[in-house]
C-alpha positions as semicolon CSV with decimal commas, in nm:
position;residue;x (nm);y (nm);z (nm)
1;X;-0,028;0,009;0,026
2;X;0,115;0,364;-0,097
3;X;0,201;0,605;0,169
4;X;-0,038;0,929;0,179
5;X;0,152;1,187;0,003
6;X;0,214;1,515;0,229
7;X;0,183;1,898;0,110
8;X;0,473;2,078;0,098
9;X;0,321;2,375;-0,047
10;X;0,125;2,441;0,301
11;X;0,350;2,480;0,619
12;X;0,255;2,279;0,923
13;X;0,245;2,568;1,199
14;X;0,067;2,351;1,486
15;X;0,416;2,337;1,673
16;X;0,456;2,709;1,659
17;X;0,098;2,815;1,746
18;X;0,015;2,847;2,130
19;X;-0,244;2,612;2,165
20;X;-0,676;2,758;2,325
21;X;-0,668;2,881;2,629
22;X;-0,255;2,986;2,637
23;X;-0,269;3,389;2,561
24;X;0,060;3,526;2,398
25;X;0,076;3,846;2,544
26;X;0,309;4,095;2,303
27;X;0,558;4,426;2,397
28;X;0,378;4,660;2,258
29;X;0,612;4,938;2,428
30;X;0,748;5,025;2,087
31;X;0,387;5,062;1,938
32;X;0,317;5,312;2,233
33;X;0,620;5,553;2,196
34;X;0,567;5,576;1,758
35;X;0,186;5,650;1,874
36;X;0,356;5,898;2,089
37;X;0,598;6,073;1,851
38;X;0,320;6,056;1,574
39;X;0,075;6,268;1,822
40;X;0,319;6,489;1,919
41;X;0,440;6,589;1,528
42;X;0,023;6,663;1,457
43;X;-0,013;6,888;1,753
44;X;0,292;7,078;1,695
45;X;0,191;7,151;1,308
46;X;-0,200;7,256;1,488
47;X;-0,020;7,489;1,664
48;X;0,219;7,578;1,371
49;X;-0,113;7,682;1,132
50;X;-0,281;7,807;1,440
51;X;0,001;8,015;1,502
52;X;0,022;8,121;1,197
53;X;-0,326;8,230;1,186
54;X;-0,342;8,418;1,413
55;X;-0,027;8,614;1,266
56;X;-0,250;8,696;0,989
57;X;-0,507;8,810;1,110
């Protein structure tokens, strides 16, 4: 009897996935810093345009 062929085009990720019931916590400090930098840039841009508006009035 022939052995069943395994499809190598689809990787077997069962070993790398966490089991059901387990939570995988990620470190999001880099995301927080990026959002703060972007928020600071937007705030400074808004204040700059507002001051430009006031100076031309």
